[in-house]
């Protein structure tokens, strides 16, 4: 085997050094800078992606905050509208209730007047009928009657 012959060992080491040096120079001058550039570009792209992700996160947080504020404002506005509507309906209901109560009070007063007038008329008729009946009974029993005495007796009983 020629690798193990010691008289060719020195030239093999020289060629090894020359080949290693050439490969080292090629790697140092060509391949490693390209790899370094690729790694740098990759690192830059990752950093840009992280920056962009952070920016998107900030924008998302701002959008969420704006949404929550708008939602809170909408809820407050809806609450105010509902309260205003309740107040308006309560006022309208109260106004209608008072109007109905006033109309009912007028109708009750008119009905009471009509009842009082009807009662007076009925009592007036009762008085006349009672006087006639008392006069007829006294005439039937006694033969003669005093109309003024019958009127006084009926008036005394009606009061």
mmCIF file of N, CA and C in Angstrom, residues 35-153:
data_model
loop_
_atom_site.group_PDB
_atom_site.id
_atom_site.type_symbol
_atom_site.label_atom_id
_atom_site.label_comp_id
_atom_site.label_asym_id
_atom_site.label_seq_id
_atom_site.Cartn_x
_atom_site.Cartn_y
_atom_site.Cartn_z
ATOM 1 N N UNK A 35 -22.465 31.496 2.892
ATOM 2 C CA UNK A 35 -23.237 30.935 4.012
ATOM 3 C C UNK A 35 -23.515 32.022 5.046
ATOM 4 N N UNK A 36 -22.517 32.861 5.310
ATOM 5 C CA UNK A 36 -22.702 33.956 6.270
ATOM 6 C C UNK A 36 -23.769 34.919 5.770
ATOM 7 N N UNK A 37 -23.746 35.217 4.460
ATOM 8 C CA UNK A 37 -24.774 36.099 3.885
ATOM 9 C C UNK A 37 -26.162 35.474 4.011
ATOM 10 N N UNK A 38 -26.262 34.194 3.721
ATOM 11 C CA UNK A 38 -27.556 33.510 3.844
ATOM 12 C C UNK A 38 -28.028 33.550 5.297
ATOM 13 N N UNK A 39 -27.116 33.274 6.233
ATOM 14 C CA UNK A 39 -27.488 33.316 7.655
ATOM 15 C C UNK A 39 -27.880 34.727 8.085
ATOM 16 N N UNK A 40 -27.147 35.732 7.599
ATOM 17 C CA UNK A 40 -27.465 37.123 7.932
ATOM 18 C C UNK A 40 -28.832 37.511 7.363
ATOM 19 N N UNK A 41 -29.079 37.131 6.109
ATOM 20 C CA UNK A 41 -30.385 37.423 5.505
ATOM 21 C C UNK A 41 -31.503 36.733 6.278
ATOM 22 N N UNK A 42 -31.245 35.509 6.668
ATOM 23 C CA UNK A 42 -32.244 34.765 7.436
ATOM 24 C C UNK A 42 -32.494 35.440 8.780
ATOM 25 N N UNK A 43 -31.409 35.860 9.455
ATOM 26 C CA UNK A 43 -31.529 36.551 10.736
ATOM 27 C C UNK A 43 -32.290 37.866 10.556
ATOM 28 N N UNK A 44 -31.968 38.609 9.475
ATOM 29 C CA UNK A 44 -32.670 39.868 9.208
ATOM 30 C C UNK A 44 -34.151 39.622 8.923
ATOM 31 N N UNK A 45 -34.437 38.589 8.121
ATOM 32 C CA UNK A 45 -35.823 38.270 7.792
ATOM 33 C C UNK A 45 -36.595 37.885 9.049
ATOM 34 N N UNK A 46 -35.973 37.108 9.912
ATOM 35 C CA UNK A 46 -36.625 36.719 11.169
ATOM 36 C C UNK A 46 -36.857 37.947 12.042
ATOM 37 N N UNK A 47 -35.858 38.830 12.117
ATOM 38 C CA UNK A 47 -36.009 40.057 12.910
ATOM 39 C C UNK A 47 -37.124 40.926 12.330
ATOM 40 N N UNK A 48 -37.165 41.051 10.988
ATOM 41 C CA UNK A 48 -38.237 41.825 10.357
ATOM 42 C C UNK A 48 -39.601 41.195 10.630
ATOM 43 N N UNK A 49 -39.659 39.870 10.540
ATOM 44 C CA UNK A 49 -40.920 39.185 10.819
ATOM 45 C C UNK A 49 -41.353 39.397 12.269
ATOM 46 N N UNK A 50 -40.382 39.351 13.185
ATOM 47 C CA UNK A 50 -40.714 39.596 14.596
ATOM 48 C C UNK A 50 -41.177 41.033 14.810
ATOM 49 N N UNK A 51 -40.495 41.987 14.148
ATOM 50 C CA UNK A 51 -40.911 43.388 14.257
ATOM 51 C C UNK A 51 -42.316 43.574 13.689
ATOM 52 N N UNK A 52 -42.559 42.951 12.540
ATOM 53 C CA UNK A 52 -43.872 43.062 11.920
ATOM 54 C C UNK A 52 -44.936 42.402 12.800
ATOM 55 N N UNK A 53 -44.612 41.270 13.389
ATOM 56 C CA UNK A 53 -45.554 40.600 14.295
ATOM 57 C C UNK A 53 -45.843 41.475 15.511
ATOM 58 N N UNK A 54 -44.810 42.122 16.035
ATOM 59 C CA UNK A 54 -45.009 43.019 17.180
ATOM 60 C C UNK A 54 -45.880 44.208 16.783
ATOM 61 N N UNK A 55 -45.638 44.745 15.585
ATOM 62 C CA UNK A 55 -46.446 45.861 15.097
ATOM 63 C C UNK A 55 -47.907 45.414 14.915
ATOM 64 N N UNK A 56 -48.111 44.230 14.336
ATOM 65 C CA UNK A 56 -49.471 43.712 14.186
ATOM 66 C C UNK A 56 -50.127 43.504 15.542
ATOM 67 N N UNK A 57 -49.341 43.045 16.523
ATOM 68 C CA UNK A 57 -49.886 42.846 17.867
ATOM 69 C C UNK A 57 -50.319 44.182 18.469
ATOM 70 N N UNK A 58 -49.481 45.220 18.286
ATOM 71 C CA UNK A 58 -49.853 46.550 18.792
ATOM 72 C C UNK A 58 -51.123 47.044 18.103
ATOM 73 N N UNK A 59 -51.179 46.869 16.775
ATOM 74 C CA UNK A 59 -52.363 47.307 16.044
ATOM 75 C C UNK A 59 -53.598 46.531 16.499
ATOM 76 N N UNK A 60 -53.419 45.238 16.725
ATOM 77 C CA UNK A 60 -54.531 44.414 17.205
ATOM 78 C C UNK A 60 -54.971 44.868 18.590
ATOM 79 N N UNK A 61 -54.005 45.136 19.467
ATOM 80 C CA UNK A 61 -54.347 45.622 20.810
ATOM 81 C C UNK A 61 -55.079 46.955 20.734
ATOM 82 N N UNK A 62 -54.611 47.845 19.845
ATOM 83 C CA UNK A 62 -55.280 49.139 19.677
ATOM 84 C C UNK A 62 -56.691 48.942 19.132
ATOM 85 N N UNK A 63 -56.838 48.026 18.167
ATOM 86 C CA UNK A 63 -58.162 47.761 17.605
ATOM 87 C C UNK A 63 -59.089 47.171 18.663
ATOM 88 N N UNK A 64 -58.560 46.269 19.486
ATOM 89 C CA UNK A 64 -59.370 45.673 20.553
ATOM 90 C C UNK A 64 -59.775 46.744 21.561
ATOM 91 N N UNK A 65 -58.827 47.615 21.916
ATOM 92 C CA UNK A 65 -59.148 48.687 22.866
ATOM 93 C C UNK A 65 -60.205 49.620 22.273
ATOM 94 N N UNK A 66 -60.057 49.965 20.986
ATOM 95 C CA UNK A 66 -61.047 50.828 20.338
ATOM 96 C C UNK A 66 -62.408 50.134 20.283
ATOM 97 N N UNK A 67 -62.398 48.836 19.983
ATOM 98 C CA UNK A 67 -63.647 48.070 19.933
ATOM 99 C C UNK A 67 -64.313 48.040 21.309
ATOM 100 N N UNK A 68 -63.530 47.772 22.339
ATOM 101 C CA UNK A 68 -64.096 47.717 23.691
ATOM 102 C C UNK A 68 -64.629 49.077 24.120
ATOM 103 N N UNK A 69 -63.920 50.143 23.752
ATOM 104 C CA UNK A 69 -64.399 51.487 24.078
ATOM 105 C C UNK A 69 -65.698 51.780 23.331
ATOM 106 N N UNK A 70 -65.724 51.436 22.030
ATOM 107 C CA UNK A 70 -66.943 51.650 21.249
ATOM 108 C C UNK A 70 -68.093 50.826 21.809
ATOM 109 N N UNK A 71 -67.799 49.600 22.227
ATOM 110 C CA UNK A 71 -68.830 48.746 22.810
ATOM 111 C C UNK A 71 -69.337 49.336 24.129
ATOM 112 N N UNK A 72 -68.424 49.821 24.952
ATOM 113 C CA UNK A 72 -68.830 50.442 26.223
ATOM 114 C C UNK A 72 -69.656 51.704 25.961
ATOM 115 N N UNK A 73 -69.218 52.512 24.972
ATOM 116 C CA UNK A 73 -69.984 53.713 24.620
ATOM 117 C C UNK A 73 -71.371 53.339 24.112
ATOM 118 N N UNK A 74 -71.434 52.302 23.283
ATOM 119 C CA UNK A 74 -72.728 51.866 22.750
ATOM 120 C C UNK A 74 -73.636 51.369 23.873
ATOM 121 N N UNK A 75 -73.058 50.622 24.816
ATOM 122 C CA UNK A 75 -73.862 50.145 25.948
ATOM 123 C C UNK A 75 -74.368 51.319 26.785
ATOM 124 N N UNK A 76 -73.483 52.281 27.035
ATOM 125 C CA UNK A 76 -73.893 53.451 27.818
ATOM 126 C C UNK A 76 -74.981 54.222 27.080
ATOM 127 N N UNK A 77 -74.805 54.379 25.772
ATOM 128 C CA UNK A 77 -75.796 55.090 24.970
ATOM 129 C C UNK A 77 -77.122 54.340 24.979
ATOM 130 N N UNK A 78 -77.061 53.028 24.829
ATOM 131 C CA UNK A 78 -78.288 52.221 24.860
ATOM 132 C C UNK A 78 -78.967 52.334 26.222
ATOM 133 N N UNK A 79 -78.159 52.340 27.287
ATOM 134 C CA UNK A 79 -78.729 52.486 28.631
ATOM 135 C C UNK A 79 -79.406 53.850 28.773
ATOM 136 N N UNK A 80 -78.746 54.894 28.268
ATOM 137 C CA UNK A 80 -79.334 56.236 28.338
ATOM 138 C C UNK A 80 -80.631 56.297 27.541
ATOM 139 N N UNK A 81 -80.625 55.706 26.342
ATOM 140 C CA UNK A 81 -81.831 55.712 25.512
ATOM 141 C C UNK A 81 -82.952 54.942 26.210
ATOM 142 N N UNK A 82 -82.606 53.788 26.779
ATOM 143 C CA UNK A 82 -83.615 52.993 27.481
ATOM 144 C C UNK A 82 -84.169 53.758 28.680
ATOM 145 N N UNK A 83 -83.283 54.413 29.434
ATOM 146 C CA UNK A 83 -83.733 55.185 30.596
ATOM 147 C C UNK A 83 -84.618 56.348 30.157
ATOM 148 N N UNK A 84 -84.204 57.041 29.077
ATOM 149 C CA UNK A 84 -85.010 58.156 28.568
ATOM 150 C C UNK A 84 -86.375 57.653 28.102
ATOM 151 N N UNK A 85 -86.384 56.511 27.446
ATOM 152 C CA UNK A 85 -87.649 55.942 26.977
ATOM 153 C C UNK A 85 -88.526 55.551 28.161
ATOM 154 N N UNK A 86 -87.913 54.925 29.183
ATOM 155 C CA UNK A 86 -88.689 54.570 30.381
ATOM 156 C C UNK A 86 -89.262 55.826 31.038
ATOM 157 N N UNK A 87 -88.428 56.862 31.171
ATOM 158 C CA UNK A 87 -88.901 58.103 31.783
ATOM 159 C C UNK A 87 -90.041 58.711 30.972
ATOM 160 N N UNK A 88 -89.866 58.724 29.652
ATOM 161 C CA UNK A 88 -90.896 59.293 28.782
ATOM 162 C C UNK A 88 -92.191 58.497 28.899
ATOM 163 N N UNK A 89 -92.076 57.164 28.889
ATOM 164 C CA UNK A 89 -93.273 56.331 29.017
ATOM 165 C C UNK A 89 -93.923 56.511 30.386
ATOM 166 N N UNK A 90 -93.105 56.633 31.435
ATOM 167 C CA UNK A 90 -93.661 56.870 32.775
ATOM 168 C C UNK A 90 -94.404 58.198 32.824
ATOM 169 N N UNK A 91 -93.803 59.240 32.223
ATOM 170 C CA UNK A 91 -94.461 60.548 32.194
ATOM 171 C C UNK A 91 -95.765 60.473 31.404
ATOM 172 N N UNK A 92 -95.720 59.810 30.253
ATOM 173 C CA UNK A 92 -96.920 59.679 29.420
ATOM 174 C C UNK A 92 -97.994 58.885 30.164
ATOM 175 N N UNK A 93 -97.592 57.812 30.815
ATOM 176 C CA UNK A 93 -98.541 56.996 31.571
ATOM 177 C C UNK A 93 -99.141 57.806 32.719
ATOM 178 N N UNK A 94 -98.292 58.548 33.411
ATOM 179 C CA UNK A 94 -98.770 59.377 34.525
ATOM 180 C C UNK A 94 -99.738 60.448 34.019
ATOM 181 N N UNK A 95 -99.393 61.064 32.876
ATOM 182 C CA UNK A 95 -100.261 62.093 32.305
ATOM 183 C C UNK A 95 -101.605 61.483 31.910
ATOM 184 N N UNK A 96 -101.574 60.317 31.274
ATOM 185 C CA UNK A 96 -102.818 59.658 30.877
ATOM 186 C C UNK A 96 -103.619 59.234 32.108
ATOM 187 N N UNK A 97 -102.916 58.743 33.137
ATOM 188 C CA UNK A 97 -103.615 58.341 34.360
ATOM 189 C C UNK A 97 -104.326 59.532 34.991
ATOM 190 N N UNK A 98 -103.619 60.664 35.062
ATOM 191 C CA UNK A 98 -104.238 61.867 35.642
ATOM 192 C C UNK A 98 -105.417 62.335 34.800
ATOM 193 N N UNK A 99 -105.270 62.271 33.478
ATOM 194 C CA UNK A 99 -106.356 62.673 32.588
ATOM 195 C C UNK A 99 -107.568 61.769 32.785
ATOM 196 N N UNK A 100 -107.311 60.467 32.855
ATOM 197 C CA UNK A 100 -108.412 59.513 33.053
ATOM 198 C C UNK A 100 -109.050 59.721 34.423
ATOM 199 N N UNK A 101 -108.212 59.947 35.447
ATOM 200 C CA UNK A 101 -108.756 60.196 36.788
ATOM 201 C C UNK A 101 -109.608 61.458 36.799
ATOM 202 N N UNK A 102 -109.162 62.503 36.086
ATOM 203 C CA UNK A 102 -109.937 63.746 36.036
ATOM 204 C C UNK A 102 -111.278 63.504 35.333
ATOM 205 N N UNK A 103 -111.234 62.784 34.199
ATOM 206 C CA UNK A 103 -112.487 62.492 33.490
ATOM 207 C C UNK A 103 -113.413 61.629 34.351
ATOM 208 N N UNK A 104 -112.825 60.643 35.042
ATOM 209 C CA UNK A 104 -113.644 59.800 35.917
ATOM 210 C C UNK A 104 -114.227 60.611 37.074
ATOM 211 N N UNK A 105 -113.424 61.526 37.619
ATOM 212 C CA UNK A 105 -113.928 62.374 38.706
ATOM 213 C C UNK A 105 -115.093 63.229 38.207
ATOM 214 N N UNK A 106 -114.961 63.759 36.970
ATOM 215 C CA UNK A 106 -116.060 64.550 36.398
ATOM 216 C C UNK A 106 -117.300 63.677 36.210
ATOM 217 N N UNK A 107 -117.095 62.459 35.687
ATOM 218 C CA UNK A 107 -118.229 61.563 35.463
ATOM 219 C C UNK A 107 -118.862 61.156 36.790
ATOM 220 N N UNK A 108 -117.998 60.914 37.810
ATOM 221 C CA UNK A 108 -118.523 60.551 39.132
ATOM 222 C C UNK A 108 -119.328 61.703 39.715
ATOM 223 N N UNK A 109 -118.797 62.925 39.578
ATOM 224 C CA UNK A 109 -119.522 64.091 40.100
ATOM 225 C C UNK A 109 -120.852 64.258 39.374
ATOM 226 N N UNK A 110 -120.829 64.086 38.039
ATOM 227 C CA UNK A 110 -122.077 64.206 37.275
ATOM 228 C C UNK A 110 -123.055 63.104 37.679
ATOM 229 N N UNK A 111 -122.526 61.882 37.865
ATOM 230 C CA UNK A 111 -123.395 60.771 38.268
ATOM 231 C C UNK A 111 -123.966 61.015 39.659
ATOM 232 N N UNK A 112 -123.132 61.547 40.569
ATOM 233 C CA UNK A 112 -123.624 61.844 41.921
ATOM 234 C C UNK A 112 -124.709 62.915 41.876
ATOM 235 N N UNK A 113 -124.513 63.934 41.013
ATOM 236 C CA UNK A 113 -125.539 64.977 40.878
ATOM 237 C C UNK A 113 -126.827 64.377 40.323
ATOM 238 N N UNK A 114 -126.662 63.502 39.313
ATOM 239 C CA UNK A 114 -127.843 62.885 38.719
ATOM 240 C C UNK A 114 -128.542 61.991 39.741
ATOM 241 N N UNK A 115 -127.730 61.242 40.513
ATOM 242 C CA UNK A 115 -128.319 60.384 41.549
ATOM 243 C C UNK A 115 -129.034 61.236 42.591
ATOM 244 N N UNK A 116 -128.407 62.343 42.996
ATOM 245 C CA UNK A 116 -129.035 63.224 43.991
ATOM 246 C C UNK A 116 -130.330 63.816 43.440
ATOM 247 N N UNK A 117 -130.293 64.228 42.148
ATOM 248 C CA UNK A 117 -131.506 64.795 41.550
ATOM 249 C C UNK A 117 -132.595 63.737 41.451
ATOM 250 N N UNK A 118 -132.194 62.527 41.044
ATOM 251 C CA UNK A 118 -133.173 61.441 40.939
ATOM 252 C C UNK A 118 -133.720 61.091 42.318
ATOM 253 N N UNK A 119 -132.827 61.105 43.315
ATOM 254 C CA UNK A 119 -133.261 60.812 44.684
ATOM 255 C C UNK A 119 -134.236 61.882 45.167
ATOM 256 N N UNK A 120 -133.887 63.156 44.893
ATOM 257 C CA UNK A 120 -134.772 64.250 45.308
ATOM 258 C C UNK A 120 -136.131 64.126 44.613
ATOM 259 N N UNK A 121 -136.077 63.795 43.318
ATOM 260 C CA UNK A 121 -137.325 63.651 42.564
ATOM 261 C C UNK A 121 -138.137 62.483 43.124
ATOM 262 N N UNK A 122 -137.401 61.373 43.388
ATOM 263 C CA UNK A 122 -138.096 60.208 43.938
ATOM 264 C C UNK A 122 -138.650 60.517 45.323
ATOM 265 N N UNK A 123 -137.828 61.197 46.133
ATOM 266 C CA UNK A 123 -138.310 61.556 47.469
ATOM 267 C C UNK A 123 -139.466 62.541 47.380
ATOM 268 N N UNK A 124 -139.396 63.436 46.392
ATOM 269 C CA UNK A 124 -140.521 64.370 46.195
ATOM 270 C C UNK A 124 -141.787 63.609 45.843
ATOM 271 N N UNK A 125 -141.676 62.637 44.998
ATOM 272 C CA UNK A 125 -142.829 61.806 44.640
ATOM 273 C C UNK A 125 -143.270 60.961 45.831
ATOM 274 N N UNK A 126 -142.303 60.462 46.605
ATOM 275 C CA UNK A 126 -142.638 59.668 47.787
ATOM 276 C C UNK A 126 -143.392 60.536 48.785
ATOM 277 N N UNK A 127 -142.949 61.766 48.948
ATOM 278 C CA UNK A 127 -143.607 62.689 49.888
ATOM 279 C C UNK A 127 -145.055 62.918 49.467
ATOM 280 N N UNK A 128 -145.213 63.177 48.163
ATOM 281 C CA UNK A 128 -146.584 63.435 47.690
ATOM 282 C C UNK A 128 -147.451 62.189 47.844
ATOM 283 N N UNK A 129 -146.882 61.032 47.497
ATOM 284 C CA UNK A 129 -147.643 59.783 47.616
ATOM 285 C C UNK A 129 -147.922 59.489 49.092
ATOM 286 N N UNK A 130 -146.904 59.722 49.950
ATOM 287 C CA UNK A 130 -147.088 59.462 51.381
ATOM 288 C C UNK A 130 -148.167 60.376 51.959
ATOM 289 N N UNK A 131 -148.184 61.625 51.530
ATOM 290 C CA UNK A 131 -149.217 62.555 52.022
ATOM 291 C C UNK A 131 -150.590 62.080 51.556
ATOM 292 N N UNK A 132 -150.678 61.664 50.290
ATOM 293 C CA UNK A 132 -151.955 61.194 49.751
ATOM 294 C C UNK A 132 -152.425 59.943 50.493
ATOM 295 N N UNK A 133 -151.454 59.009 50.719
ATOM 296 C CA UNK A 133 -151.814 57.769 51.411
ATOM 297 C C UNK A 133 -152.230 58.077 52.852
ATOM 298 N N UNK A 134 -151.455 58.914 53.534
ATOM 299 C CA UNK A 134 -151.790 59.258 54.923
ATOM 300 C C UNK A 134 -153.156 59.944 54.990
ATOM 301 N N UNK A 135 -153.415 60.843 54.051
ATOM 302 C CA UNK A 135 -154.691 61.551 54.015
ATOM 303 C C UNK A 135 -155.829 60.562 53.751
ATOM 304 N N UNK A 136 -155.593 59.607 52.836
ATOM 305 C CA UNK A 136 -156.633 58.630 52.507
ATOM 306 C C UNK A 136 -156.895 57.701 53.689
ATOM 307 N N UNK A 137 -155.822 57.279 54.375
ATOM 308 C CA UNK A 137 -155.983 56.379 55.518
ATOM 309 C C UNK A 137 -156.740 57.097 56.641
ATOM 310 N N UNK A 138 -156.343 58.333 56.917
ATOM 311 C CA UNK A 138 -156.992 59.083 57.994
ATOM 312 C C UNK A 138 -158.454 59.339 57.619
ATOM 313 N N UNK A 139 -158.715 59.671 56.374
ATOM 314 C CA UNK A 139 -160.092 59.918 55.940
ATOM 315 C C UNK A 139 -160.904 58.629 56.073
ATOM 316 N N UNK A 140 -160.318 57.522 55.716
ATOM 317 C CA UNK A 140 -161.018 56.240 55.780
ATOM 318 C C UNK A 140 -161.310 55.869 57.232
ATOM 319 N N UNK A 141 -160.341 56.135 58.108
ATOM 320 C CA UNK A 141 -160.517 55.756 59.500
ATOM 321 C C UNK A 141 -161.375 56.761 60.276
ATOM 322 N N UNK A 142 -161.124 58.033 60.060
ATOM 323 C CA UNK A 142 -161.790 59.045 60.869
ATOM 324 C C UNK A 142 -162.943 59.733 60.134
ATOM 325 N N UNK A 143 -162.950 59.610 58.866
ATOM 326 C CA UNK A 143 -164.016 60.239 58.111
ATOM 327 C C UNK A 143 -163.643 61.598 57.596
ATOM 328 N N UNK A 144 -162.804 62.301 58.261
ATOM 329 C CA UNK A 144 -162.331 63.589 57.750
ATOM 330 C C UNK A 144 -160.856 63.704 58.102
ATOM 331 N N UNK A 145 -160.099 64.440 57.248
ATOM 332 C CA UNK A 145 -158.651 64.520 57.468
ATOM 333 C C UNK A 145 -158.190 65.941 57.285
ATOM 334 N N UNK A 146 -157.157 66.258 58.027
ATOM 335 C CA UNK A 146 -156.526 67.579 57.895
ATOM 336 C C UNK A 146 -155.273 67.385 57.035
ATOM 337 N N UNK A 147 -155.295 67.956 55.838
ATOM 338 C CA UNK A 147 -154.175 67.781 54.890
ATOM 339 C C UNK A 147 -152.896 68.379 55.461
ATOM 340 N N UNK A 148 -152.922 69.482 56.136
ATOM 341 C CA UNK A 148 -151.742 70.129 56.708
ATOM 342 C C UNK A 148 -151.131 69.240 57.780
ATOM 343 N N UNK A 149 -151.949 68.569 58.570
ATOM 344 C CA UNK A 149 -151.443 67.671 59.608
ATOM 345 C C UNK A 149 -150.771 66.473 58.970
ATOM 346 N N UNK A 150 -151.332 65.966 57.871
ATOM 347 C CA UNK A 150 -150.732 64.831 57.156
ATOM 348 C C UNK A 150 -149.374 65.235 56.586
ATOM 349 N N UNK A 151 -149.285 66.454 56.033
ATOM 350 C CA UNK A 151 -148.007 66.937 55.476
ATOM 351 C C UNK A 151 -146.963 67.055 56.573
ATOM 352 N N UNK A 152 -147.323 67.590 57.735
ATOM 353 C CA UNK A 152 -146.380 67.726 58.839
ATOM 354 C C UNK A 152 -145.909 66.355 59.322
ATOM 355 N N UNK A 153 -146.821 65.408 59.413
ATOM 356 C CA UNK A 153 -146.479 64.067 59.888
ATOM 357 C C UNK A 153 -145.518 63.378 58.907
#
